Short mmCIF file of C-alpha atoms in Angstrom, two decimals:
data_model
loop_
_atom_site.label_atom_id
_atom_site.label_comp_id
_atom_site.label_asym_id
_atom_site.label_seq_id
_atom_site.Cartn_x
_atom_site.Cartn_y
_atom_site.Cartn_z
CA UNK A 1 25.48 36.30 15.20
CA UNK A 2 25.66 32.87 13.66
CA UNK A 3 23.83 32.06 10.45
CA UNK A 4 20.50 30.19 10.89
CA UNK A 5 20.66 26.45 10.41
CA UNK A 6 19.30 25.07 7.12
CA UNK A 7 15.75 23.70 7.19
CA UNK A 8 16.81 20.18 6.22
CA UNK A 9 17.16 18.24 9.46
CA UNK A 10 20.08 15.92 9.99
CA UNK A 11 18.01 13.12 11.44
CA UNK A 12 20.28 10.28 10.42
CA UNK A 13 23.51 11.72 11.81
CA UNK A 14 24.98 10.80 15.18
CA UNK A 15 23.91 13.20 17.92
CA UNK A 16 26.29 15.89 19.17
CA UNK A 17 28.36 14.57 22.08
CA UNK A 18 29.41 16.53 25.14
CA UNK A 19 33.06 17.50 25.41
CA UNK A 20 35.20 14.68 26.69
CA UNK A 21 32.69 11.97 25.93
CA UNK A 22 34.00 8.57 24.92
CA UNK A 23 32.69 6.13 22.34
CA UNK A 24 29.74 7.19 20.16
CA UNK A 25 28.04 3.94 21.28
CA UNK A 26 27.25 5.18 24.78
CA UNK A 27 24.08 3.88 26.42
CA UNK A 28 22.27 7.12 25.58
CA UNK A 29 23.66 7.22 22.03
CA UNK A 30 21.02 7.67 19.28
CA UNK A 31 23.11 5.41 17.05
CA UNK A 32 22.99 2.64 19.61
CA UNK A 33 19.22 2.97 19.86
CA UNK A 34 18.91 2.84 16.07
CA UNK A 35 20.92 -0.38 16.12
CA UNK A 36 18.66 -1.78 18.82
CA UNK A 37 15.62 -1.00 16.67
CA UNK A 38 17.33 -2.79 13.79
CA UNK A 39 18.00 -5.84 15.95
CA UNK A 40 14.39 -6.00 17.14
CA UNK A 41 13.15 -5.70 13.57
CA UNK A 42 15.54 -8.38 12.33
CA UNK A 43 14.66 -10.80 15.12
CA UNK A 44 10.95 -10.60 14.39
CA UNK A 45 11.56 -10.83 10.62
CA UNK A 46 13.64 -13.99 11.00
CA UNK A 47 11.10 -15.52 13.36
CA UNK A 48 8.27 -14.73 10.98
CA UNK A 49 10.14 -16.16 7.99
CA UNK A 50 10.96 -19.25 10.03
CA UNK A 51 7.27 -19.79 10.78
CA UNK A 52 5.78 -19.11 7.35
CA UNK A 53 8.51 -19.96 4.86
CA UNK A 54 8.06 -20.43 1.89
CA UNK A 55 4.82 -18.42 2.17
CA UNK A 56 1.14 -19.25 1.92
CA UNK A 57 -0.26 -19.75 -1.58
CA UNK A 58 -3.70 -19.56 -3.21
CA UNK A 59 -4.70 -20.36 -6.78
CA UNK A 60 -3.51 -16.98 -8.12
CA UNK A 61 -0.11 -17.23 -6.45
CA UNK A 62 0.32 -20.85 -7.55
CA UNK A 63 -0.30 -19.77 -11.14
CA UNK A 64 2.30 -17.01 -10.82
CA UNK A 65 4.80 -19.51 -9.43
CA UNK A 66 4.22 -21.86 -12.37
CA UNK A 67 4.77 -18.94 -14.73
CA UNK A 68 7.96 -18.02 -12.88
CA UNK A 69 9.27 -21.58 -13.20
CA UNK A 70 8.38 -21.72 -16.90
CA UNK A 71 5.77 -24.47 -16.54
CA UNK A 72 2.98 -22.12 -17.63
CA UNK A 73 3.23 -19.26 -20.14
CA UNK A 74 3.08 -15.68 -18.87
CA UNK A 75 -0.31 -13.99 -19.13
CA UNK A 76 -1.51 -10.51 -18.25
CA UNK A 77 -4.17 -11.94 -15.91
CA UNK A 78 -1.46 -11.77 -13.26
CA UNK A 79 1.27 -9.09 -13.19
CA UNK A 80 4.16 -10.33 -15.33
CA UNK A 81 6.55 -8.14 -13.32
CA UNK A 82 5.93 -10.24 -10.21
CA UNK A 83 6.46 -13.48 -12.13
CA UNK A 84 9.68 -12.17 -13.67
CA UNK A 85 10.92 -10.99 -10.27
CA UNK A 86 10.14 -14.40 -8.78
CA UNK A 87 11.93 -16.09 -11.68
CA UNK A 88 15.00 -13.98 -10.99
CA UNK A 89 14.91 -14.82 -7.30
CA UNK A 90 14.53 -18.52 -8.12
CA UNK A 91 17.53 -18.35 -10.44
CA UNK A 92 19.53 -16.58 -7.75
CA UNK A 93 18.56 -18.70 -4.75
CA UNK A 94 16.74 -21.78 -6.04
CA UNK A 95 14.15 -21.25 -3.27
CA UNK A 96 10.43 -20.63 -3.78
CA UNK A 97 10.39 -18.81 -0.43
CA UNK A 98 12.80 -16.16 -1.66
CA UNK A 99 9.82 -13.97 -2.57
CA UNK A 100 8.57 -14.17 1.02
CA UNK A 101 12.01 -13.14 2.28
CA UNK A 102 11.98 -10.13 -0.05
CA UNK A 103 8.43 -9.23 1.00
CA UNK A 104 9.24 -9.35 4.71
CA UNK A 105 12.55 -7.57 4.11
CA UNK A 106 10.90 -4.59 2.40
CA UNK A 107 8.45 -4.16 5.25
CA UNK A 108 11.23 -4.61 7.84
CA UNK A 109 13.35 -1.84 6.32
CA UNK A 110 10.36 0.51 6.09
CA UNK A 111 9.30 -0.17 9.69
CA UNK A 112 12.83 0.28 11.01
CA UNK A 113 13.27 3.57 9.15
CA UNK A 114 9.99 4.85 10.61
CA UNK A 115 11.32 4.06 14.07
CA UNK A 116 14.58 5.87 13.31
CA UNK A 117 12.73 8.92 11.95
CA UNK A 118 10.55 9.09 15.04
CA UNK A 119 13.52 8.68 17.39
CA UNK A 120 15.80 11.16 15.63
CA UNK A 121 13.11 13.86 15.57
CA UNK A 122 12.79 14.02 19.34
CA UNK A 123 9.97 11.64 20.30
CA UNK A 124 10.41 9.35 23.31
CA UNK A 125 12.15 6.09 22.62
CA UNK A 126 9.07 4.04 23.42
CA UNK A 127 7.26 5.80 20.57
CA UNK A 128 10.04 4.85 18.15
CA UNK A 129 9.41 1.22 19.08
CA UNK A 130 6.06 1.55 17.36
CA UNK A 131 7.85 1.68 14.00
CA UNK A 132 9.03 -1.94 14.17
CA UNK A 133 5.81 -2.80 16.04
CA UNK A 134 3.87 -2.16 12.82
CA UNK A 135 5.14 -5.55 11.68
CA UNK A 136 3.50 -7.42 14.56
CA UNK A 137 0.06 -5.85 14.40
CA UNK A 138 -2.56 -8.52 13.64
CA UNK A 139 -3.80 -6.81 10.46
CA UNK A 140 -0.25 -6.79 9.09
CA UNK A 141 0.68 -10.31 10.22
CA UNK A 142 -2.50 -11.66 8.61
CA UNK A 143 -1.43 -10.59 5.12
CA UNK A 144 2.34 -10.93 5.31
CA UNK A 145 1.99 -14.71 5.54
CA UNK A 146 0.72 -14.93 1.96
CA UNK A 147 2.40 -13.93 -1.29
CA UNK A 148 -0.48 -11.79 -2.52
CA UNK A 149 0.30 -9.24 -5.20
CA UNK A 150 -1.63 -6.85 -2.94
CA UNK A 151 0.94 -7.43 -0.17
CA UNK A 152 3.81 -6.93 -2.59
CA UNK A 153 2.25 -3.67 -3.70
CA UNK A 154 1.69 -2.42 -0.14
CA UNK A 155 5.20 -3.04 1.18
CA UNK A 156 6.72 -1.49 -1.95
CA UNK A 157 4.52 1.61 -1.56
CA UNK A 158 5.40 2.02 2.10
CA UNK A 159 9.15 1.69 1.66
CA UNK A 160 9.10 3.96 -1.40
CA UNK A 161 7.22 6.63 0.56
CA UNK A 162 9.54 6.33 3.58
CA UNK A 163 12.64 6.74 1.42
CA UNK A 164 11.17 9.96 0.02
CA UNK A 165 10.51 11.14 3.57
CA UNK A 166 14.18 10.67 4.42
CA UNK A 167 15.21 12.87 1.50
CA UNK A 168 13.04 15.64 2.95
CA UNK A 169 14.68 15.55 6.36
CA UNK A 170 18.26 14.43 5.83
CA UNK A 171 20.71 16.35 3.63
CA UNK A 172 22.60 14.67 0.80
CA UNK A 173 20.17 11.73 0.68
CA UNK A 174 18.74 12.57 -2.75
CA UNK A 175 20.12 9.29 -4.25
CA UNK A 176 17.38 7.52 -2.28
CA UNK A 177 14.98 8.83 -4.90
CA UNK A 178 16.20 6.12 -7.30
CA UNK A 179 15.17 3.09 -5.19
CA UNK A 180 12.04 4.98 -4.09
CA UNK A 181 10.91 5.47 -7.69
CA UNK A 182 11.78 1.85 -8.52
CA UNK A 183 9.57 0.66 -5.64
CA UNK A 184 6.68 2.89 -6.70
CA UNK A 185 7.02 1.66 -10.28
CA UNK A 186 6.93 -1.93 -9.05
CA UNK A 187 3.83 -1.20 -6.95
CA UNK A 188 1.90 0.16 -9.94
CA UNK A 189 3.16 -2.58 -12.26
CA UNK A 190 2.19 -5.33 -9.83
CA UNK A 191 -1.34 -3.96 -9.34
CA UNK A 192 -2.66 -1.36 -11.76
CA UNK A 193 -5.18 0.19 -9.36
CA UNK A 194 -2.20 1.16 -7.18
CA UNK A 195 -2.24 4.34 -9.24
CA UNK A 196 -4.99 5.60 -6.91
CA UNK A 197 -2.64 5.19 -3.96
CA UNK A 198 0.39 6.55 -5.80
CA UNK A 199 -1.07 9.92 -6.79
CA UNK A 200 -1.03 11.40 -3.23
CA UNK A 201 2.47 9.99 -2.71
CA UNK A 202 3.54 11.63 -5.97
CA UNK A 203 2.13 14.96 -4.78
CA UNK A 204 4.09 14.57 -1.55
CA UNK A 205 7.13 13.69 -3.66
CA UNK A 206 6.62 16.88 -5.66
CA UNK A 207 6.52 18.82 -2.39
CA UNK A 208 9.82 17.22 -1.34
CA UNK A 209 11.45 17.78 -4.73
CA UNK A 210 10.50 21.44 -4.60
CA UNK A 211 12.22 21.74 -1.23
CA UNK A 212 15.33 20.01 -2.54
CA UNK A 213 15.40 22.24 -5.61
CA UNK A 214 15.09 25.40 -3.52
CA UNK A 215 17.81 24.29 -1.16
CA UNK A 216 20.05 23.55 -4.10
CA UNK A 217 19.43 26.87 -5.80
CA UNK A 218 19.62 28.83 -2.51
CA UNK A 219 17.47 31.60 -3.97
CA UNK A 220 17.13 34.73 -1.90
CA UNK A 221 17.14 35.24 1.82
CA UNK A 222 15.77 32.50 4.11
CA UNK A 223 12.81 34.61 5.16
CA UNK A 224 11.90 35.33 1.57
CA UNK A 225 11.99 31.59 0.80
CA UNK A 226 9.85 30.90 3.86
CA UNK A 227 7.27 33.37 2.57
CA UNK A 228 7.15 31.63 -0.78
CA UNK A 229 6.37 28.32 0.91
CA UNK A 230 2.96 29.56 2.04
CA UNK A 231 1.07 28.69 -1.15
CA UNK A 232 3.44 27.03 -3.64
CA UNK A 233 0.53 25.31 -5.41
CA UNK A 234 1.78 25.70 -8.96
CA UNK A 235 5.40 24.61 -8.33
CA UNK A 236 4.21 21.60 -6.31
CA UNK A 237 1.74 20.69 -9.07
CA UNK A 238 4.51 20.81 -11.65
CA UNK A 239 6.86 18.72 -9.52
CA UNK A 240 4.06 16.25 -8.79
CA UNK A 241 3.43 15.80 -12.50
CA UNK A 242 7.15 15.17 -12.94
CA UNK A 243 7.04 12.42 -10.30
CA UNK A 244 3.91 10.89 -11.85
CA UNK A 245 5.50 11.00 -15.29
CA UNK A 246 8.60 9.24 -13.96
CA UNK A 247 6.46 6.53 -12.36
CA UNK A 248 4.25 6.12 -15.42
CA UNK A 249 7.23 6.08 -17.73
CA UNK A 250 8.94 3.55 -15.49
CA UNK A 251 5.91 1.25 -15.67
CA UNK A 252 5.84 1.46 -19.47
CA UNK A 253 9.57 0.81 -19.74
CA UNK A 254 9.28 -2.14 -17.34
CA UNK A 255 6.42 -3.67 -19.32
CA UNK A 256 8.27 -3.18 -22.59
CA UNK A 257 11.43 -4.77 -21.16
CA UNK A 258 9.47 -7.78 -19.92
CA UNK A 259 7.66 -8.14 -23.27
CA UNK A 260 11.01 -8.15 -25.06
CA UNK A 261 12.20 -11.10 -22.97
CA UNK A 262 9.07 -13.22 -22.49
CA UNK A 263 5.85 -13.59 -24.44
CA UNK A 264 2.90 -12.32 -22.43
CA UNK A 265 -0.48 -13.68 -23.50
CA UNK A 266 -3.38 -11.21 -23.51
CA UNK A 267 -6.40 -12.46 -21.58
CA UNK A 268 -8.61 -9.36 -21.29
CA UNK A 269 -9.10 -9.64 -17.56
CA UNK A 270 -11.13 -6.41 -17.50
CA UNK A 271 -13.93 -8.39 -19.13
CA UNK A 272 -14.41 -10.07 -15.74
CA UNK A 273 -15.61 -6.72 -14.32
CA UNK A 274 -17.76 -6.01 -17.36
CA UNK A 275 -19.38 -9.42 -16.99
CA UNK A 276 -20.47 -8.59 -13.45
CA UNK A 277 -21.87 -5.21 -14.51
CA UNK A 278 -23.89 -6.70 -17.37
CA UNK A 279 -25.10 -9.72 -15.42
CA UNK A 280 -26.34 -7.86 -12.33
CA UNK A 281 -27.37 -4.42 -13.59
CA UNK A 282 -29.16 -5.31 -16.84
CA UNK A 283 -32.58 -6.93 -16.65
CA UNK A 284 -33.14 -10.26 -18.35
CA UNK A 285 -35.62 -8.79 -20.82
CA UNK A 286 -33.19 -6.05 -21.90
CA UNK A 287 -30.35 -8.55 -22.07
CA UNK A 288 -32.26 -10.87 -24.39
CA UNK A 289 -33.35 -7.97 -26.58
CA UNK A 290 -29.78 -6.66 -26.92
CA UNK A 291 -27.78 -7.04 -30.11
CA UNK A 292 -25.35 -9.75 -29.00
CA UNK A 293 -24.75 -13.46 -29.77
CA UNK A 294 -27.54 -15.64 -28.41
CA UNK A 295 -25.06 -18.03 -26.81
CA UNK A 296 -23.48 -15.20 -24.80
CA UNK A 297 -26.85 -13.83 -23.64
CA UNK A 298 -28.16 -17.24 -22.60
CA UNK A 299 -24.92 -18.01 -20.78
CA UNK A 300 -25.14 -14.75 -18.82
CA UNK A 301 -28.81 -15.31 -18.00
CA UNK A 302 -28.38 -18.86 -16.72
CA UNK A 303 -25.26 -17.94 -14.77
CA UNK A 304 -27.11 -15.07 -13.08
CA UNK A 305 -29.72 -17.50 -11.80
CA UNK A 306 -27.02 -19.68 -10.29
CA UNK A 307 -25.34 -16.69 -8.64
CA UNK A 308 -28.62 -15.44 -7.17
CA UNK A 309 -29.28 -18.90 -5.75
CA UNK A 310 -25.94 -18.57 -3.92
CA UNK A 311 -26.84 -15.02 -2.86
CA UNK A 312 -23.79 -13.74 -4.75
CA UNK A 313 -23.99 -10.64 -6.96
CA UNK A 314 -20.25 -10.28 -7.59
CA UNK A 315 -17.27 -12.21 -8.91
CA UNK A 316 -19.48 -14.16 -11.31
CA UNK A 317 -16.52 -15.47 -13.31
CA UNK A 318 -15.62 -17.71 -10.36
CA UNK A 319 -18.99 -18.03 -8.62
CA UNK A 320 -21.35 -19.07 -11.39
CA UNK A 321 -20.20 -18.30 -14.94
CA UNK A 322 -17.92 -21.31 -15.24
CA UNK A 323 -14.73 -19.26 -15.74
CA UNK A 324 -13.49 -18.69 -19.27
CA UNK A 325 -14.13 -20.32 -22.62
CA UNK A 326 -12.12 -23.44 -21.76
CA UNK A 327 -13.49 -23.69 -18.23
CA UNK A 328 -9.95 -23.59 -16.81
CA UNK A 329 -8.71 -21.11 -14.25
CA UNK A 330 -7.78 -17.70 -15.71
CA UNK A 331 -8.90 -18.65 -19.21
CA UNK A 332 -10.24 -15.73 -21.29
CA UNK A 333 -13.98 -15.21 -21.52
CA UNK A 334 -15.52 -15.98 -24.90
CA UNK A 335 -17.07 -13.16 -26.96
CA UNK A 336 -15.02 -10.47 -25.25
CA UNK A 337 -15.66 -7.86 -27.95
CA UNK A 338 -19.38 -8.56 -27.89
CA UNK A 339 -19.40 -8.38 -24.09
CA UNK A 340 -17.67 -5.00 -24.28
CA UNK A 341 -20.34 -3.75 -26.66
CA UNK A 342 -23.04 -5.00 -24.31
CA UNK A 343 -21.38 -3.08 -21.49
CA UNK A 344 -21.18 0.10 -23.55
CA UNK A 345 -24.76 -0.08 -24.80
CA UNK A 346 -26.62 -1.50 -21.80
CA UNK A 347 -24.61 -0.50 -18.70
CA UNK A 348 -23.04 2.91 -19.19
CA UNK A 349 -26.16 4.22 -20.93
CA UNK A 350 -28.08 3.60 -17.69
CA UNK A 351 -25.85 5.30 -15.09
CA UNK A 352 -28.38 5.21 -12.24
CA UNK A 353 -28.79 1.45 -12.15
CA UNK A 354 -25.05 1.00 -12.75
CA UNK A 355 -24.30 3.17 -9.71
CA UNK A 356 -26.92 1.27 -7.70
CA UNK A 357 -25.26 -2.05 -8.53
CA UNK A 358 -21.75 -0.81 -7.86
CA UNK A 359 -22.89 0.77 -4.60
CA UNK A 360 -24.28 -2.60 -3.50
CA UNK A 361 -20.97 -4.35 -4.22
CA UNK A 362 -18.89 -1.57 -2.70
CA UNK A 363 -21.04 -1.56 0.44
CA UNK A 364 -20.42 -5.30 0.83
CA UNK A 365 -16.69 -4.65 0.54
CA UNK A 366 -16.69 -1.50 2.68
CA UNK A 367 -18.49 -2.87 5.74
CA UNK A 368 -17.42 -6.53 5.78
CA UNK A 369 -14.28 -8.59 5.28
CA UNK A 370 -13.17 -12.10 4.36
CA UNK A 371 -9.92 -14.05 3.96
CA UNK A 372 -8.34 -12.25 6.89
CA UNK A 373 -5.95 -15.18 7.34
CA UNK A 374 -4.82 -17.95 5.00
CA UNK A 375 -4.45 -21.14 7.07
CA UNK A 376 -2.03 -23.94 6.33
CA UNK A 377 -4.89 -26.36 5.69
CA UNK A 378 -5.64 -24.48 2.46
CA UNK A 379 -2.45 -25.85 0.92
CA UNK A 380 -4.00 -27.63 -2.03
CA UNK A 381 -3.00 -25.18 -4.76
CA UNK A 382 0.53 -24.87 -3.40
CA UNK A 383 0.89 -28.64 -3.36
CA UNK A 384 -0.27 -28.86 -6.98
CA UNK A 385 2.33 -26.25 -7.95
CA UNK A 386 5.08 -28.12 -6.13
CA UNK A 387 5.55 -25.62 -3.29
CA UNK A 388 6.48 -27.24 -0.01
CA UNK A 389 4.33 -26.66 3.09
CA UNK A 390 5.64 -24.38 5.82
CA UNK A 391 6.06 -24.89 9.54
CA UNK A 392 3.18 -26.96 10.90
CA UNK A 393 3.21 -25.06 14.19
CA UNK A 394 2.78 -21.62 12.61
CA UNK A 395 -1.00 -21.68 12.75
CA UNK A 396 -1.02 -22.78 16.38
CA UNK A 397 1.14 -19.76 17.24
CA UNK A 398 -0.25 -17.01 15.03
CA UNK A 399 -3.79 -17.94 14.01
CA UNK A 400 -5.32 -17.44 17.50
CA UNK A 401 -3.69 -14.00 17.65
CA UNK A 402 -5.15 -12.93 14.30
CA UNK A 403 -8.51 -14.68 14.20
CA UNK A 404 -9.54 -15.37 17.79
CA UNK A 405 -8.11 -12.26 19.43
CA UNK A 406 -8.06 -9.50 16.80
CA UNK A 407 -10.82 -10.58 14.42
CA UNK A 408 -12.99 -12.01 17.18
CA UNK A 409 -12.64 -9.04 19.53
CA UNK A 410 -12.10 -6.10 17.17
CA UNK A 411 -13.53 -7.13 13.79
CA UNK A 412 -13.53 -3.53 12.60
CA UNK A 413 -9.73 -3.71 12.28
CA UNK A 414 -10.21 -5.74 9.11
CA UNK A 415 -12.85 -3.58 7.43
CA UNK A 416 -12.30 -0.67 5.04
CA UNK A 417 -14.73 1.62 6.88
CA UNK A 418 -12.55 1.63 9.99
CA UNK A 419 -9.34 2.60 8.21
CA UNK A 420 -11.26 5.16 6.14
CA UNK A 421 -12.60 6.70 9.33
CA UNK A 422 -9.15 6.89 10.93
CA UNK A 423 -7.69 8.39 7.73
CA UNK A 424 -10.40 11.07 7.66
CA UNK A 425 -9.75 11.81 11.34
CA UNK A 426 -6.03 12.26 10.67
CA UNK A 427 -6.76 14.57 7.75
CA UNK A 428 -9.13 16.55 9.96
CA UNK A 429 -6.42 16.97 12.59
CA UNK A 430 -4.00 18.12 9.92
CA UNK A 431 -6.49 20.64 8.57
CA UNK A 432 -7.16 22.05 12.04
CA UNK A 433 -3.43 22.37 12.64
CA UNK A 434 -3.01 24.12 9.28
CA UNK A 435 -5.79 26.61 10.07
CA UNK A 436 -4.31 27.29 13.50
CA UNK A 437 -0.91 27.98 12.00
CA UNK A 438 -2.47 30.31 9.44
CA UNK A 439 -4.07 32.33 12.21
CA UNK A 440 -0.95 32.64 14.38
CA UNK A 441 2.05 34.31 12.81
CA UNK A 442 4.22 33.48 15.80
CA UNK A 443 3.30 29.79 15.77
CA UNK A 444 3.72 29.76 12.04
CA UNK A 445 7.26 31.06 12.37
CA UNK A 446 8.12 28.41 14.97
CA UNK A 447 6.62 25.73 12.74
CA UNK A 448 9.21 26.47 10.07
CA UNK A 449 11.87 25.52 12.60
CA UNK A 450 10.16 22.30 13.69
CA UNK A 451 10.19 18.87 12.19
CA UNK A 452 6.55 18.38 11.29
CA UNK A 453 5.23 15.05 10.00
CA UNK A 454 1.95 16.54 8.80
CA UNK A 455 2.94 16.35 5.11
CA UNK A 456 3.76 12.66 5.55
CA UNK A 457 0.59 11.99 7.55
CA UNK A 458 -1.52 13.78 4.95
CA UNK A 459 0.07 11.86 2.08
CA UNK A 460 -0.38 8.44 3.71
CA UNK A 461 -3.96 9.10 4.87
CA UNK A 462 -4.98 10.51 1.49
CA UNK A 463 -3.35 7.58 -0.28
CA UNK A 464 -5.38 5.17 1.87
CA UNK A 465 -8.60 7.05 1.12
CA UNK A 466 -7.97 7.23 -2.61
CA UNK A 467 -7.18 3.54 -2.76
CA UNK A 468 -10.41 2.56 -0.99
CA UNK A 469 -12.55 4.89 -3.11
CA UNK A 470 -10.80 3.68 -6.26
CA UNK A 471 -12.29 0.24 -5.71
CA UNK A 472 -15.83 1.52 -6.31
CA UNK A 473 -16.01 0.57 -10.02
CA UNK A 474 -13.84 -2.57 -9.87
CA UNK A 475 -13.98 -4.33 -6.50
CA UNK A 476 -14.88 -8.01 -7.06
CA UNK A 477 -15.15 -9.21 -3.44
CA UNK A 478 -14.59 -8.23 0.20
CA UNK A 479 -11.19 -9.85 0.77
CA UNK A 480 -9.07 -8.06 3.35
CA UNK A 481 -6.09 -8.10 1.02
CA UNK A 482 -7.80 -5.27 -0.87
CA UNK A 483 -7.69 -3.23 2.33
CA UNK A 484 -4.14 -4.08 3.33
CA UNK A 485 -2.55 -0.94 1.90
CA UNK A 486 -5.01 1.43 3.65
CA UNK A 487 -4.43 -0.43 6.93
CA UNK A 488 -0.64 -0.30 6.54
CA UNK A 489 -0.54 3.33 5.41
CA UNK A 490 -2.81 4.56 8.20
CA UNK A 491 -0.83 2.53 10.77
CA UNK A 492 2.36 4.31 9.72
CA UNK A 493 0.58 7.68 9.76
CA UNK A 494 -0.68 7.00 13.29
CA UNK A 495 2.86 6.32 14.50
CA UNK A 496 4.03 9.63 13.04
CA UNK A 497 1.07 11.47 14.58
CA UNK A 498 1.75 9.97 18.01
CA UNK A 499 5.41 10.94 17.70
CA UNK A 500 4.45 14.57 17.07
CA UNK A 501 2.02 14.56 19.98
CA UNK A 502 4.51 13.10 22.46
CA UNK A 503 7.29 15.51 21.55
CA UNK A 504 5.03 18.58 21.70
CA UNK A 505 3.47 20.84 19.11
CA UNK A 506 6.76 21.94 17.65
CA UNK A 507 10.30 21.10 18.67
CA UNK A 508 12.95 23.51 17.35
CA UNK A 509 15.74 22.00 15.31
CA UNK A 510 18.30 23.14 17.84
CA UNK A 511 16.66 20.97 20.51
CA UNK A 512 16.79 17.89 18.33
CA UNK A 513 20.37 17.98 17.24
CA UNK A 514 21.58 16.64 20.58
CA UNK A 515 20.63 13.33 22.17
CA UNK A 516 17.33 12.61 20.49
CA UNK A 517 15.22 11.57 23.41
CA UNK A 518 16.75 12.85 26.60
CA UNK A 519 14.47 15.87 27.19
CA UNK A 520 11.30 14.12 26.05
CA UNK A 521 11.89 11.10 28.24
CA UNK A 522 12.71 13.29 31.23
#
């Protein structure tokens, strides 16, 4: 009797060919289909870059571009890592749009790999088309046009997670951990609250590392190893901490390397959040009675009146406070130490009213959306920074698809509550599947021989949930860019869930080593 096949699935190898077959690029060849998916992805990527090159720009992105070109000094108000990356791309290509090309390229690779994973694990070919199709969904198109740091973070997270997935399924792909970790480090460095999204991915990474370690050590009989996989909570926790430590250490090393090359001015951007909390959760009487400079208290009080007149109880730095001490964009707020003391003495000491205020802001973010699409007519900041306008016809082609069709017909697609609901639904399905497998020994045994995407689906859905919830104490507005990662992560998880549904509850490895889609499509 032959030895059982190893658990790691060879999803990226060419399928086994019948005796006497000719070229590996037959019409039913999995490799040929993978190439077709790559062509489709590349065609859309080039078309998209053609339409939106060099990328849409707002005031934040224009400031980062000026820092990248050396016209403005680096500050920590914006992620220095993104400015340094852009500077390197400018030195390499001389093109401001090089960052857009990189942004689209990262998403293209991730989407193509999802299609390949789905195809090579036995789902019908039409399901694998949904991998590249992620790129043309309206909620993805709407944000890929603009060089937001949020978009940079999201595409880096997705590709990093997908590379880790490949190491779980395909043997001898462990070197992919290096670019995966680099992408996760970049995601956290480019937006600090990405740590909420990274933790579930790190846990999934720990799960994958544990599998790689066990395969490498080859400890015991296969059945004994399978029994140990039932509840490996402690080993997975240890491996997860290792992954988190690598990411955290990578962020620190990256920041130190940047600081050694360029001077990064400290601006205390967190004071912007503290200003909102003090202004809208502390009564005027308590504010004036607090031990703080009179000028600061009067400034906060008068600014609050202006914000309330506008019906705005968030983002006061931009809406009514007059920005920083100099009045210029991104300038530091005056009396930052005194403002911090006000926050500690008047906000945190009254947790109920603080939670009430933050719930009001979070509810505004959670159930509404804004800035779903950045039109070409908002080109003022890019023009000031010296960035050329893109294709004039882009808005005529894409804007009706995003705003009139998607936003006008299905507005929930751009709100956090919708993606939270879908993520919870996916997690519920995964839990039900887990309970069913626990109750059926026979099904449980077959599951060990099947390529299940439930770990990936759980990681992506949990990452989306954690990221949304993590905005509770810090969200400044209801811009859709803050919801882009949950939308992208849940979209990828939905593709994987559909792939599992279309190929059946569990497809044995032996059935998926041949032509990847012949039986399913029949």
